[in-house]
């Protein structure tokens, strides 16, 4: 069997990380399978890749704050870059001849760049699968985007299976995004997809030094995912760590602009806060800390909750409200603390951290496991293999 994973990678690393988690589960179930991940994220090569998976790197696109996309490195018109990406996707399908194509989030790619590749894959007999995180955006925004092109109907016509990476008891995209009966009948809920623990050692000495620090103070990590828009949060976190009764460590993310990253590093060094640009072992690192401050990305929150980490979430609210909706849903379940960006002062954040550090980690873990299913990667693999058998 051959599995092709298509990751849009327009912002952050969440799409690629979900795909890698499912690829790992498929590799364990079918050790002889050949797998290929198409991605524009440079950092994917630094993750712990399954032994039978390789990658195809395509030129990157980044999302603009007000909507639309731009080419962050080549600086060429987006329309030209999408034609180039579309051709690369098509040639990859023709050459690799996948048994299954698993697409993450964007059913037809950014600007429809995936359409020709999907048509070619279906003609060659491939099973076409769409994976959706539980929350895409506010329903009004999603329906405004989908309705003119009848996206729900087109998904049902193109895709053999739709996987929801979440649980309808927390958020029900089938209802919120008005799936028609033809789409509902091929939709499966998987639970939350989390990455398996990485096997490699910590990549930088400063990280190991932070974890081995035995001064009796709790350890708190601050992270902003890819880091594109994480400067304000991490600046506040570093300031809150100054003089606190806990040790702070910040991971800024590989996509943060260099000037902002350097400014945070100078602040961190000055007040003795640990600093790292990127950590591919984040899921393993957070197991070793006492609390975490983060944005509201799908992967970061799912992995923190699966380990019972007391978490303060400061979600992104623009250009999409997806992170805010997710954070509020988890807060209603008593699984984390939420601070909206306009509420996140140094004093407010420090107070939330102190509150989180007083919380029983074992109690949070028990509550999360009682309410949520974190077996999403294996369940997704099971549904995909059942489709292939049929």
Tab-separated table of C-alpha atoms in Angstrom:
chain	number	residue	atom	x	y	z
A	1	UNK	CA	0.000	0.000	0.000
A	2	UNK	CA	1.054	3.550	-0.684
A	3	UNK	CA	-0.188	6.498	1.354
A	4	UNK	CA	0.107	10.097	0.176
A	5	UNK	CA	-0.402	12.830	2.785
A	6	UNK	CA	-1.162	16.376	1.578
A	7	UNK	CA	-0.571	19.149	4.090
A	8	UNK	CA	-1.542	22.761	3.313
A	9	UNK	CA	0.888	24.412	5.782
A	10	UNK	CA	-0.336	27.968	5.316
A	11	UNK	CA	0.179	28.833	8.989
A	12	UNK	CA	1.942	26.928	11.759
A	13	UNK	CA	2.953	23.270	11.821
A	14	UNK	CA	-0.275	21.691	13.071
A	15	UNK	CA	-1.332	20.235	9.719
A	16	UNK	CA	1.970	18.428	9.149
A	17	UNK	CA	2.126	17.180	12.737
A	18	UNK	CA	-1.351	15.633	12.505
A	19	UNK	CA	-0.395	13.945	9.254
A	20	UNK	CA	2.798	12.559	10.792
A	21	UNK	CA	0.891	11.185	13.798
A	22	UNK	CA	-1.506	9.310	11.495
A	23	UNK	CA	1.374	8.165	9.274
A	24	UNK	CA	3.076	6.713	12.334
A	25	UNK	CA	-0.096	4.814	13.277
A	26	UNK	CA	-0.487	3.510	9.708
A	27	UNK	CA	3.170	2.473	9.635
A	28	UNK	CA	2.706	0.424	12.774
A	29	UNK	CA	-0.424	-1.244	11.367
A	30	UNK	CA	1.072	-1.861	7.904
A	31	UNK	CA	4.878	-2.002	8.285
A	32	UNK	CA	5.424	-2.671	4.564
A	33	UNK	CA	3.510	0.450	3.467
A	34	UNK	CA	5.248	3.243	1.540
A	35	UNK	CA	4.337	6.769	2.630
A	36	UNK	CA	4.958	10.227	1.211
A	37	UNK	CA	4.155	13.598	2.818
A	38	UNK	CA	3.765	16.680	0.607
A	39	UNK	CA	4.462	19.785	2.675
A	40	UNK	CA	5.834	23.306	2.452
A	41	UNK	CA	7.101	23.278	6.071
A	42	UNK	CA	10.915	23.199	6.244
A	43	UNK	CA	10.797	22.024	9.861
A	44	UNK	CA	9.147	18.683	9.057
A	45	UNK	CA	12.555	17.074	8.463
A	46	UNK	CA	13.438	17.793	12.102
A	47	UNK	CA	10.543	15.756	13.457
A	48	UNK	CA	10.812	12.075	14.299
A	49	UNK	CA	9.685	10.659	10.931
A	50	UNK	CA	8.434	7.085	10.506
A	51	UNK	CA	11.135	4.920	8.876
A	52	UNK	CA	9.059	4.240	5.731
A	53	UNK	CA	7.999	7.866	5.121
A	54	UNK	CA	9.689	10.433	2.908
A	55	UNK	CA	8.738	14.029	2.102
A	56	UNK	CA	8.184	16.217	-0.936
A	57	UNK	CA	8.885	19.894	-0.294
A	58	UNK	CA	6.789	22.419	-2.237
A	59	UNK	CA	7.151	26.238	-2.143
A	60	UNK	CA	5.407	27.803	0.837
A	61	UNK	CA	2.400	30.075	1.138
A	62	UNK	CA	1.535	32.119	4.201
A	63	UNK	CA	-1.827	33.484	5.248
A	64	UNK	CA	-2.227	37.270	5.516
A	65	UNK	CA	-3.877	38.702	8.670
A	66	UNK	CA	-6.759	40.117	6.650
A	67	UNK	CA	-7.209	37.013	4.479
A	68	UNK	CA	-5.536	35.857	1.300
A	69	UNK	CA	-2.008	34.469	0.917
A	70	UNK	CA	1.495	35.552	-0.066
A	71	UNK	CA	4.782	33.924	-1.028
A	72	UNK	CA	7.103	34.401	1.988
A	73	UNK	CA	10.354	33.492	0.211
A	74	UNK	CA	10.017	33.653	-3.552
A	75	UNK	CA	8.020	36.872	-3.610
A	76	UNK	CA	6.233	35.914	-6.818
A	77	UNK	CA	2.498	36.412	-7.448
A	78	UNK	CA	0.340	33.935	-5.563
A	79	UNK	CA	-1.505	32.980	-8.765
A	80	UNK	CA	1.768	31.815	-10.341
A	81	UNK	CA	2.882	29.992	-7.214
A	82	UNK	CA	-0.432	28.123	-6.985
A	83	UNK	CA	-0.040	26.929	-10.580
A	84	UNK	CA	3.451	25.678	-9.714
A	85	UNK	CA	2.246	23.941	-6.534
A	86	UNK	CA	-0.679	22.421	-8.415
A	87	UNK	CA	1.631	20.941	-11.045
A	88	UNK	CA	3.958	19.517	-8.393
A	89	UNK	CA	1.006	17.888	-6.619
A	90	UNK	CA	-0.268	16.397	-9.876
A	91	UNK	CA	3.136	14.991	-10.867
A	92	UNK	CA	3.588	13.529	-7.383
A	93	UNK	CA	0.285	11.650	-7.676
A	94	UNK	CA	1.148	10.391	-11.167
A	95	UNK	CA	4.568	9.159	-10.084
A	96	UNK	CA	3.742	7.767	-6.630
A	97	UNK	CA	0.400	6.113	-7.611
A	98	UNK	CA	-1.039	6.165	-4.066
A	99	UNK	CA	-3.521	3.666	-2.688
A	100	UNK	CA	-4.835	6.394	-0.363
A	101	UNK	CA	-4.608	10.189	-0.471
A	102	UNK	CA	-5.188	11.855	2.918
A	103	UNK	CA	-5.784	15.616	2.687
A	104	UNK	CA	-5.701	17.825	5.782
A	105	UNK	CA	-8.265	20.623	6.249
A	106	UNK	CA	-8.414	22.253	2.784
A	107	UNK	CA	-10.480	19.766	0.747
A	108	UNK	CA	-9.276	21.071	-2.631
A	109	UNK	CA	-6.096	22.825	-1.553
A	110	UNK	CA	-5.417	26.529	-1.280
A	111	UNK	CA	-7.170	28.179	-4.204
A	112	UNK	CA	-8.170	24.797	-5.636
A	113	UNK	CA	-4.554	23.770	-6.300
A	114	UNK	CA	-5.261	20.134	-5.365
A	115	UNK	CA	-8.173	19.500	-7.761
A	116	UNK	CA	-6.203	18.053	-10.673
A	117	UNK	CA	-4.175	15.789	-8.398
A	118	UNK	CA	-7.332	14.424	-6.752
A	119	UNK	CA	-8.952	13.745	-10.134
A	120	UNK	CA	-5.836	11.865	-11.272
A	121	UNK	CA	-5.712	9.866	-8.042
A	122	UNK	CA	-9.378	8.860	-8.313
A	123	UNK	CA	-8.934	7.816	-11.946
A	124	UNK	CA	-6.087	5.527	-10.892
A	125	UNK	CA	-8.303	3.913	-8.228
A	126	UNK	CA	-7.041	5.639	-5.080
A	127	UNK	CA	-9.218	6.125	-2.013
A	128	UNK	CA	-9.571	9.839	-1.227
A	129	UNK	CA	-9.816	10.806	2.462
A	130	UNK	CA	-10.293	14.242	4.055
A	131	UNK	CA	-9.149	14.932	7.618
A	132	UNK	CA	-10.694	17.878	9.441
A	133	UNK	CA	-9.750	19.216	12.846
A	134	UNK	CA	-12.823	19.562	15.060
A	135	UNK	CA	-13.085	23.364	14.737
A	136	UNK	CA	-12.306	25.146	11.476
A	137	UNK	CA	-13.654	28.590	12.371
A	138	UNK	CA	-16.816	30.316	13.479
A	139	UNK	CA	-19.735	28.623	11.622
A	140	UNK	CA	-20.806	31.905	10.015
A	141	UNK	CA	-17.335	32.363	8.506
A	142	UNK	CA	-17.079	28.755	7.303
A	143	UNK	CA	-20.532	28.785	5.692
A	144	UNK	CA	-19.802	32.144	4.050
A	145	UNK	CA	-16.678	30.593	2.554
A	146	UNK	CA	-18.239	27.235	1.606
A	147	UNK	CA	-21.750	28.117	0.443
A	148	UNK	CA	-21.026	29.959	-2.842
A	149	UNK	CA	-19.074	26.971	-4.226
A	150	UNK	CA	-21.284	24.288	-2.588
A	151	UNK	CA	-18.207	22.875	-0.858
A	152	UNK	CA	-20.111	20.352	1.302
A	153	UNK	CA	-21.696	18.763	-1.778
A	154	UNK	CA	-18.386	18.751	-3.670
A	155	UNK	CA	-16.632	17.043	-0.745
A	156	UNK	CA	-19.284	14.305	-0.788
A	157	UNK	CA	-18.792	13.851	-4.543
A	158	UNK	CA	-14.982	13.697	-4.364
A	159	UNK	CA	-14.139	12.057	-1.049
A	160	UNK	CA	-14.730	8.458	-0.001
A	161	UNK	CA	-14.255	9.193	3.702
A	162	UNK	CA	-14.174	12.255	5.991
A	163	UNK	CA	-12.406	11.986	9.342
A	164	UNK	CA	-13.181	14.441	12.141
A	165	UNK	CA	-10.258	14.817	14.547
A	166	UNK	CA	-12.340	15.453	17.655
A	167	UNK	CA	-15.570	14.525	19.423
A	168	UNK	CA	-19.066	15.792	18.721
A	169	UNK	CA	-19.708	16.124	22.469
A	170	UNK	CA	-17.125	18.954	22.542
A	171	UNK	CA	-17.874	20.519	19.156
A	172	UNK	CA	-20.012	19.115	16.369
A	173	UNK	CA	-18.790	20.318	12.939
A	174	UNK	CA	-21.357	18.117	11.171
A	175	UNK	CA	-24.109	20.243	12.697
A	176	UNK	CA	-22.265	23.576	12.826
A	177	UNK	CA	-21.079	23.432	9.208
A	178	UNK	CA	-24.325	21.902	7.854
A	179	UNK	CA	-23.097	18.648	6.369
A	180	UNK	CA	-25.728	17.254	3.976
A	181	UNK	CA	-26.878	13.601	4.369
A	182	UNK	CA	-24.581	12.491	1.533
A	183	UNK	CA	-21.587	13.809	3.500
A	184	UNK	CA	-22.756	12.659	6.929
A	185	UNK	CA	-22.925	9.037	5.800
A	186	UNK	CA	-19.203	8.986	5.012
A	187	UNK	CA	-18.042	10.982	8.074
A	188	UNK	CA	-16.352	9.351	11.078
A	189	UNK	CA	-15.279	10.857	14.408
A	190	UNK	CA	-11.827	9.699	15.490
A	191	UNK	CA	-11.113	11.482	18.757
A	192	UNK	CA	-8.107	13.783	19.166
A	193	UNK	CA	-4.934	13.183	17.185
A	194	UNK	CA	-1.786	13.535	19.262
A	195	UNK	CA	1.816	12.837	18.386
A	196	UNK	CA	3.598	9.861	19.912
A	197	UNK	CA	6.561	10.630	22.190
A	198	UNK	CA	9.686	11.373	20.186
A	199	UNK	CA	12.622	9.043	20.653
A	200	UNK	CA	15.456	11.472	20.120
A	201	UNK	CA	17.135	13.381	22.925
A	202	UNK	CA	16.547	17.086	23.514
A	203	UNK	CA	18.146	19.025	20.638
A	204	UNK	CA	19.765	21.817	22.646
A	205	UNK	CA	21.618	21.896	25.941
A	206	UNK	CA	19.553	24.790	27.312
A	207	UNK	CA	16.433	22.612	27.211
A	208	UNK	CA	18.078	19.730	29.065
A	209	UNK	CA	19.529	22.200	31.578
A	210	UNK	CA	16.080	23.648	32.258
A	211	UNK	CA	14.520	20.232	32.797
A	212	UNK	CA	17.333	19.083	35.100
A	213	UNK	CA	17.182	22.226	37.250
A	214	UNK	CA	16.639	21.059	40.820
A	215	UNK	CA	16.124	24.262	42.801
A	216	UNK	CA	12.690	23.306	44.109
A	217	UNK	CA	10.805	25.791	41.918
A	218	UNK	CA	8.068	24.658	39.498
A	219	UNK	CA	8.881	24.668	35.794
A	220	UNK	CA	6.569	26.577	33.422
A	221	UNK	CA	6.894	26.623	29.648
A	222	UNK	CA	5.599	29.329	27.290
A	223	UNK	CA	5.057	28.463	23.639
A	224	UNK	CA	3.270	29.968	20.629
A	225	UNK	CA	3.261	27.069	18.175
A	226	UNK	CA	4.880	28.110	14.909
A	227	UNK	CA	5.320	31.584	16.359
A	228	UNK	CA	4.155	33.797	13.455
A	229	UNK	CA	1.960	35.906	15.727
A	230	UNK	CA	3.189	34.846	19.150
A	231	UNK	CA	5.413	37.818	20.044
A	232	UNK	CA	2.960	39.656	22.331
A	233	UNK	CA	2.086	36.532	24.332
A	234	UNK	CA	5.688	35.408	24.821
A	235	UNK	CA	6.811	38.921	25.758
A	236	UNK	CA	4.142	38.963	28.462
A	237	UNK	CA	5.160	35.479	29.601
A	238	UNK	CA	8.813	36.457	29.983
A	239	UNK	CA	7.844	39.562	31.953
A	240	UNK	CA	5.560	37.475	34.191
A	241	UNK	CA	8.435	35.051	34.868
A	242	UNK	CA	10.638	37.872	36.163
A	243	UNK	CA	10.892	37.430	39.926
A	244	UNK	CA	8.239	34.705	39.976
A	245	UNK	CA	8.329	31.670	42.255
A	246	UNK	CA	8.622	29.449	39.175
A	247	UNK	CA	11.237	28.927	36.476
A	248	UNK	CA	10.220	30.001	32.981
A	249	UNK	CA	11.271	28.545	29.652
A	250	UNK	CA	10.126	29.917	26.302
A	251	UNK	CA	9.979	28.286	22.851
A	252	UNK	CA	9.292	31.024	20.329
A	253	UNK	CA	8.615	28.874	17.246
A	254	UNK	CA	10.561	28.628	13.971
A	255	UNK	CA	8.220	30.931	12.024
A	256	UNK	CA	8.546	33.998	14.252
A	257	UNK	CA	10.092	37.006	12.435
A	258	UNK	CA	13.803	37.303	13.215
A	259	UNK	CA	13.597	40.799	14.768
A	260	UNK	CA	10.872	39.708	17.170
A	261	UNK	CA	12.715	36.494	18.026
A	262	UNK	CA	15.944	38.372	18.792
A	263	UNK	CA	14.083	40.886	20.969
A	264	UNK	CA	12.561	38.066	23.025
A	265	UNK	CA	15.928	36.367	23.379
A	266	UNK	CA	17.504	39.547	24.783
A	267	UNK	CA	14.651	39.856	27.297
A	268	UNK	CA	14.920	36.185	28.294
A	269	UNK	CA	18.687	36.306	28.827
A	270	UNK	CA	18.381	39.459	30.923
A	271	UNK	CA	15.958	37.935	33.437
A	272	UNK	CA	17.252	34.330	33.275
A	273	UNK	CA	14.355	32.747	31.387
A	274	UNK	CA	15.287	29.701	29.301
A	275	UNK	CA	15.063	30.290	25.552
A	276	UNK	CA	14.759	28.060	22.510
A	277	UNK	CA	13.664	28.756	18.931
A	278	UNK	CA	12.233	25.349	18.006
A	279	UNK	CA	11.781	22.019	19.733
A	280	UNK	CA	10.611	19.057	17.638
A	281	UNK	CA	10.151	17.069	20.860
A	282	UNK	CA	7.570	19.459	22.336
A	283	UNK	CA	5.089	16.669	23.105
A	284	UNK	CA	7.759	14.964	25.218
A	285	UNK	CA	9.002	18.191	26.785
A	286	UNK	CA	5.624	19.274	28.158
A	287	UNK	CA	5.393	15.997	30.082
A	288	UNK	CA	8.271	17.255	32.228
A	289	UNK	CA	6.892	20.679	33.200
A	290	UNK	CA	4.446	21.759	35.903
A	291	UNK	CA	2.350	24.183	33.817
A	292	UNK	CA	2.176	25.652	30.331
A	293	UNK	CA	1.178	28.969	28.746
A	294	UNK	CA	0.278	28.707	25.072
A	295	UNK	CA	-1.947	29.795	22.221
A	296	UNK	CA	-4.952	27.687	21.237
A	297	UNK	CA	-3.602	25.499	18.456
A	298	UNK	CA	-5.202	22.074	18.033
A	299	UNK	CA	-2.042	20.003	18.531
A	300	UNK	CA	-0.590	21.922	21.458
A	301	UNK	CA	-3.801	21.832	23.494
A	302	UNK	CA	-4.628	18.207	22.694
A	303	UNK	CA	-1.170	17.056	23.737
A	304	UNK	CA	-1.197	19.152	26.922
A	305	UNK	CA	-4.636	17.857	27.944
A	306	UNK	CA	-3.646	14.258	27.195
A	307	UNK	CA	-0.849	14.603	29.767
A	308	UNK	CA	-2.828	16.504	32.390
A	309	UNK	CA	-0.649	19.641	32.130
A	310	UNK	CA	-2.238	22.682	33.866
A	311	UNK	CA	-2.578	25.031	30.897
A	312	UNK	CA	-3.295	28.722	30.456
A	313	UNK	CA	-4.481	29.367	26.911
A	314	UNK	CA	-4.282	32.783	25.238
A	315	UNK	CA	-5.955	31.990	21.901
A	316	UNK	CA	-5.579	33.707	18.575
A	317	UNK	CA	-8.776	35.645	17.732
A	318	UNK	CA	-7.856	36.915	14.233
A	319	UNK	CA	-8.105	36.231	11.329
A	320	UNK	CA	-10.005	33.147	12.552
A	321	UNK	CA	-11.779	32.552	15.865
A	322	UNK	CA	-11.077	28.808	15.795
A	323	UNK	CA	-8.621	28.936	18.711
A	324	UNK	CA	-10.967	31.007	20.883
A	325	UNK	CA	-13.872	28.597	20.278
A	326	UNK	CA	-11.654	25.631	21.179
A	327	UNK	CA	-10.267	27.260	24.325
A	328	UNK	CA	-13.718	28.246	25.589
A	329	UNK	CA	-15.050	24.730	24.945
A	330	UNK	CA	-12.224	23.189	26.976
A	331	UNK	CA	-12.617	25.775	29.728
A	332	UNK	CA	-16.323	24.927	30.051
A	333	UNK	CA	-15.231	21.332	30.653
A	334	UNK	CA	-12.874	22.470	33.422
A	335	UNK	CA	-9.738	21.412	31.518
A	336	UNK	CA	-7.807	24.696	31.226
A	337	UNK	CA	-7.808	28.451	31.912
A	338	UNK	CA	-8.461	30.982	29.149
A	339	UNK	CA	-7.223	34.553	28.846
A	340	UNK	CA	-8.294	36.545	25.806
A	341	UNK	CA	-5.435	38.531	24.225
A	342	UNK	CA	-6.882	41.876	25.394
A	343	UNK	CA	-7.030	40.514	28.958
A	344	UNK	CA	-3.505	39.104	29.005
A	345	UNK	CA	-1.567	41.593	31.126
A	346	UNK	CA	1.574	40.586	32.999
A	347	UNK	CA	-0.338	40.593	36.291
A	348	UNK	CA	-3.288	38.591	34.942
A	349	UNK	CA	-1.039	35.974	33.381
A	350	UNK	CA	1.088	35.622	36.525
A	351	UNK	CA	-2.081	35.150	38.579
A	352	UNK	CA	-3.358	32.428	36.233
A	353	UNK	CA	-0.009	30.620	36.364
A	354	UNK	CA	-0.046	30.652	40.171
A	355	UNK	CA	-3.602	29.278	40.097
A	356	UNK	CA	-2.664	26.553	37.641
A	357	UNK	CA	0.339	25.470	39.718
A	358	UNK	CA	-1.977	24.828	42.677
A	359	UNK	CA	-4.098	22.428	40.613
A	360	UNK	CA	-3.761	18.670	40.861
A	361	UNK	CA	-2.186	17.394	37.663
A	362	UNK	CA	-3.504	13.912	38.363
A	363	UNK	CA	-7.000	15.322	38.786
A	364	UNK	CA	-6.786	17.155	35.444
A	365	UNK	CA	-5.503	14.040	33.718
A	366	UNK	CA	-8.339	11.935	35.133
A	367	UNK	CA	-10.913	14.515	34.043
A	368	UNK	CA	-9.453	14.827	30.528
A	369	UNK	CA	-9.381	11.066	30.012
A	370	UNK	CA	-12.964	10.790	31.245
A	371	UNK	CA	-14.198	13.452	28.805
A	372	UNK	CA	-11.962	13.102	25.743
A	373	UNK	CA	-10.571	10.356	23.524
A	374	UNK	CA	-6.902	10.843	22.611
A	375	UNK	CA	-6.630	7.788	20.362
A	376	UNK	CA	-7.367	9.776	17.200
A	377	UNK	CA	-4.298	8.786	15.167
A	378	UNK	CA	-4.878	5.058	15.615
A	379	UNK	CA	-8.627	5.407	15.023
A	380	UNK	CA	-7.993	7.396	11.842
A	381	UNK	CA	-5.622	4.678	10.625
A	382	UNK	CA	-8.252	2.030	11.431
A	383	UNK	CA	-10.937	3.841	9.414
A	384	UNK	CA	-8.570	4.348	6.467
A	385	UNK	CA	-7.559	0.686	6.371
A	386	UNK	CA	-11.186	-0.413	6.612
A	387	UNK	CA	-11.953	1.791	3.598
A	388	UNK	CA	-9.097	0.213	1.622
A	389	UNK	CA	-10.328	-3.299	2.474
A	390	UNK	CA	-13.836	-2.434	1.278
